């Protein structure tokens, strides 16, 4: 069975700091997709970043970047120059391609950016 | 383009009743997936529909069912409601596949079972 683990239920940093959210996953497949989604308070969930497993280069989107370690099955998210608008629940997700396709989510990390 | 919409936004039901939730995907998106979000279990995949066919299903009892119409709109039904069904139900749409494409989420339907 595929699983996703986010070991930090809550994190809190000061505005402008850099913060890293951890995510580990387990799958027996060689190809899959990994995602970070953001759910701001009372707002819709949106994609932060997407990574295809067979691409070794780490994905980046402006201030957001990932550290993808395929052998270690680790997919951490780094937020640089954090802003108040980054306050949200962050979910790591694994896209299972083989067999019964689905999206498996971690439990989430509640990130608070303090002024 | 208009985003994913879900109706109703809030629902209160009693145990034993049934409920139907609706989801309208982004125009052109053919894949619609449903998720249950609770504080204890997090986000769990319910099922995915593509071209009016259920393509994948999560580990939920048969009380949870759904369908998709020719215009890609989808409905989810929960029969014989239990207290544990209280949750935020999210719908998401994408171009083709739940496991590879960016999912665009709706605002959710908050279901409370009394």
Coordinates of C-alpha atoms in Angstrom, one line a residue:
Chain A
X1 CA 0.0 0.0 0.0
X2 CA 1.1 3.5 -0.7
X3 CA 1.6 5.9 2.2
X4 CA 2.6 9.5 2.7
X5 CA 3.9 10.8 6.0
X6 CA 4.3 14.4 7.1
X7 CA 6.1 14.4 10.4
X8 CA 5.5 18.0 11.3
X9 CA 1.8 18.6 12.3
X10 CA 2.5 22.3 12.9
X11 CA 5.2 24.9 12.2
X12 CA 5.6 28.5 12.8
X13 CA 8.1 31.0 11.4
X14 CA 8.7 34.7 11.1
X15 CA 7.9 36.6 8.0
X16 CA 10.8 36.6 5.5
X17 CA 12.4 33.4 7.0
X18 CA 12.9 30.2 5.1
X19 CA 11.0 27.1 6.1
X20 CA 11.2 23.5 5.1
X21 CA 8.3 21.1 5.3
X22 CA 9.1 17.4 5.4
X23 CA 7.4 14.6 3.5
X24 CA 8.3 11.0 3.1
X25 CA 6.4 8.4 1.1
X26 CA 6.3 4.7 0.4
X27 CA 5.6 3.1 -2.9
X28 CA 6.9 0.1 -4.9
X29 CA 6.4 1.8 -8.2
X30 CA 9.4 3.2 -10.2
X31 CA 7.4 6.1 -11.7
X32 CA 4.8 8.3 -9.9
X33 CA 4.0 11.9 -9.3
X34 CA 4.5 14.0 -6.2
X35 CA 2.6 17.1 -5.3
X36 CA 2.4 19.8 -2.7
X37 CA -1.0 21.4 -2.2
X38 CA -1.8 24.4 -0.1
X39 CA -5.1 25.0 1.7
X40 CA -5.3 28.5 3.1
X41 CA -7.8 29.1 5.9
X42 CA -11.4 29.0 4.5
X43 CA -10.1 29.0 1.0
X44 CA -9.8 26.4 -1.8
X45 CA -6.9 24.0 -2.0
X46 CA -4.4 24.9 -4.7
X47 CA -1.3 23.3 -6.2
X48 CA 2.0 24.6 -5.0
X49 CA 4.4 22.4 -6.9
X50 CA 4.4 19.1 -9.0
X51 CA 7.2 16.7 -9.6
X52 CA 7.4 13.7 -11.9
X53 CA 9.5 10.9 -10.2
X54 CA 11.7 10.0 -13.2
X55 CA 12.8 13.7 -13.6
X56 CA 15.8 14.1 -11.4
X57 CA 15.8 17.9 -11.4
X58 CA 14.0 19.4 -8.5
X59 CA 10.9 21.4 -9.4
X60 CA 10.8 25.1 -8.5
X61 CA 8.0 27.7 -8.6
X62 CA 9.1 31.2 -7.6
X63 CA 9.8 31.1 -3.8
X64 CA 8.8 27.4 -3.6
X65 CA 11.2 24.6 -4.3
X66 CA 11.5 20.9 -3.5
X67 CA 14.3 18.6 -2.5
X68 CA 13.4 15.3 -4.1
X69 CA 15.4 12.4 -2.9
X70 CA 14.1 9.3 -4.8
X71 CA 16.2 6.7 -3.1
X72 CA 15.3 8.0 0.3
X73 CA 11.6 8.5 -0.8
X74 CA 11.7 12.0 0.5
X75 CA 10.0 15.1 -1.0
X76 CA 10.5 18.2 1.2
X77 CA 9.1 21.7 0.3
X78 CA 11.2 24.8 0.9
X79 CA 9.5 28.2 1.1
X80 CA 12.0 31.1 0.8
X81 CA 11.3 34.6 2.0
X82 CA 8.0 33.5 3.6
X83 CA 5.0 35.8 3.4
X84 CA 1.9 36.2 5.6
X85 CA -0.1 34.8 2.7
X86 CA 1.8 31.5 2.9
X87 CA -0.1 30.7 6.1
X88 CA -2.0 27.5 5.3
X89 CA -2.3 23.8 5.6
X90 CA 0.2 22.1 3.3
X91 CA -0.4 18.6 2.0
X92 CA 2.1 16.4 0.3
X93 CA 0.5 13.9 -2.1
X94 CA 1.6 10.9 -4.1
X95 CA 0.0 10.1 -7.5
X96 CA -0.2 6.4 -8.0
X97 CA -0.1 5.6 -11.7
X98 CA 0.0 1.8 -11.9
X99 CA -3.1 -0.3 -11.1
X100 CA -5.8 1.6 -9.3
X101 CA -4.8 5.2 -9.9
X102 CA -5.4 7.6 -7.0
X103 CA -4.0 10.4 -5.0
X104 CA -2.7 9.6 -1.6
X105 CA -2.3 12.5 0.8
X106 CA -0.3 13.0 4.0
X107 CA -1.9 14.3 7.2
X108 CA -0.8 17.9 6.5
X109 CA 1.4 20.5 8.1
X110 CA -0.2 23.6 9.5
X111 CA 2.2 26.5 8.7
X112 CA 1.8 29.9 10.4
X113 CA 3.8 32.9 9.2
X114 CA 4.1 35.5 11.9
X115 CA 4.6 39.2 11.2
Chain B
X1 CA -12.5 30.1 -16.8
X2 CA -14.8 29.5 -13.9
X3 CA -13.4 27.4 -11.2
X4 CA -14.8 24.2 -9.7
X5 CA -18.0 24.7 -7.9
X6 CA -19.7 22.6 -5.3
X7 CA -23.3 22.7 -4.0
X8 CA -24.5 22.9 -1.4
X9 CA -21.8 24.5 0.7
X10 CA -23.3 23.3 4.0
X11 CA -25.6 20.5 4.9
X12 CA -27.0 19.2 8.1
X13 CA -28.5 15.7 8.1
X14 CA -29.5 13.2 10.7
X15 CA -28.3 9.6 11.0
X16 CA -30.0 7.2 8.5
X17 CA -30.7 9.9 5.9
X18 CA -29.1 10.1 2.6
X19 CA -27.4 13.0 0.9
X20 CA -26.4 14.1 -2.6
X21 CA -23.6 16.5 -3.3
X22 CA -22.9 18.1 -6.6
X23 CA -19.7 19.2 -8.4
X24 CA -19.3 21.2 -11.5
X25 CA -15.7 20.9 -13.0
X26 CA -13.8 23.4 -14.9
X27 CA -14.9 23.5 -18.5
X28 CA -12.9 21.0 -20.6
X29 CA -11.9 18.9 -17.6
X30 CA -13.0 15.3 -17.9
X31 CA -11.7 13.8 -14.7
X32 CA -13.6 14.5 -11.5
X33 CA -12.4 13.1 -8.2
X34 CA -13.9 13.2 -4.7
X35 CA -12.2 13.4 -1.3
X36 CA -13.3 13.2 2.3
X37 CA -11.5 15.5 4.7
X38 CA -11.7 15.0 8.5
X39 CA -9.4 16.2 11.3
X40 CA -8.6 12.6 12.3
X41 CA -8.2 10.9 9.0
X42 CA -7.0 13.8 6.9
X43 CA -7.7 13.8 3.1
X44 CA -8.9 10.5 1.8
X45 CA -9.6 9.6 -1.9
X46 CA -13.2 8.5 -2.5
X47 CA -13.4 7.9 -6.2
X48 CA -12.6 9.3 -9.7
X49 CA -14.9 9.6 -12.7
X50 CA -13.8 10.0 -16.3
X51 CA -16.1 10.1 -19.2
X52 CA -19.1 9.1 -17.1
X53 CA -17.3 6.0 -15.8
X54 CA -15.9 5.3 -12.4
X55 CA -12.3 4.7 -13.0
X56 CA -10.9 4.3 -9.5
X57 CA -12.2 3.9 -6.0
X58 CA -10.8 4.4 -2.6
X59 CA -11.5 2.3 0.5
X60 CA -14.9 3.4 1.4
X61 CA -18.1 1.3 2.0
X62 CA -20.7 0.9 -0.7
X63 CA -22.8 3.6 1.0
X64 CA -20.6 6.0 -0.9
X65 CA -21.4 6.2 -4.5
X66 CA -21.2 8.7 -7.4
X67 CA -21.8 9.3 -11.0
X68 CA -20.8 11.6 -13.7
X69 CA -22.9 13.1 -16.4
X70 CA -22.1 13.7 -20.1
X71 CA -21.2 17.4 -19.3
X72 CA -18.6 16.1 -16.8
X73 CA -20.7 17.3 -13.8
X74 CA -20.6 14.8 -11.0
X75 CA -22.7 13.9 -8.0
X76 CA -21.8 12.0 -4.9
X77 CA -24.3 10.2 -2.8
X78 CA -24.0 8.9 0.7
X79 CA -26.8 6.6 1.9
X80 CA -27.7 5.6 5.5
X81 CA -25.6 8.4 7.0
X82 CA -23.5 7.7 10.1
X83 CA -22.1 10.2 12.6
X84 CA -18.6 9.5 11.3
X85 CA -19.6 10.7 7.8
X86 CA -19.4 14.3 9.1
X87 CA -16.7 15.9 7.1
X88 CA -15.7 18.3 4.4
X89 CA -16.2 16.7 1.0
X90 CA -14.0 18.1 -1.7
X91 CA -14.3 17.7 -5.4
X92 CA -11.5 18.3 -7.8
X93 CA -11.2 18.3 -11.6
X94 CA -8.4 17.8 -14.0
X95 CA -7.9 17.3 -17.7
X96 CA -7.4 13.6 -17.8
X97 CA -6.1 11.8 -14.7
X98 CA -6.2 12.1 -10.9
X99 CA -2.7 10.7 -10.3
X100 CA -0.7 12.8 -12.8
X101 CA -2.5 16.0 -13.5
X102 CA -2.8 19.1 -11.4
X103 CA -6.1 18.9 -9.4
X104 CA -8.3 22.0 -9.2
X105 CA -10.3 21.8 -6.1
X106 CA -13.7 23.2 -5.2
X107 CA -14.5 25.0 -2.0
X108 CA -16.1 21.8 -0.5
X109 CA -19.4 20.8 1.0
X110 CA -19.4 20.7 4.8
X111 CA -21.6 17.8 5.9
X112 CA -22.7 17.6 9.5
X113 CA -24.6 14.4 10.6
X114 CA -26.5 14.7 13.9

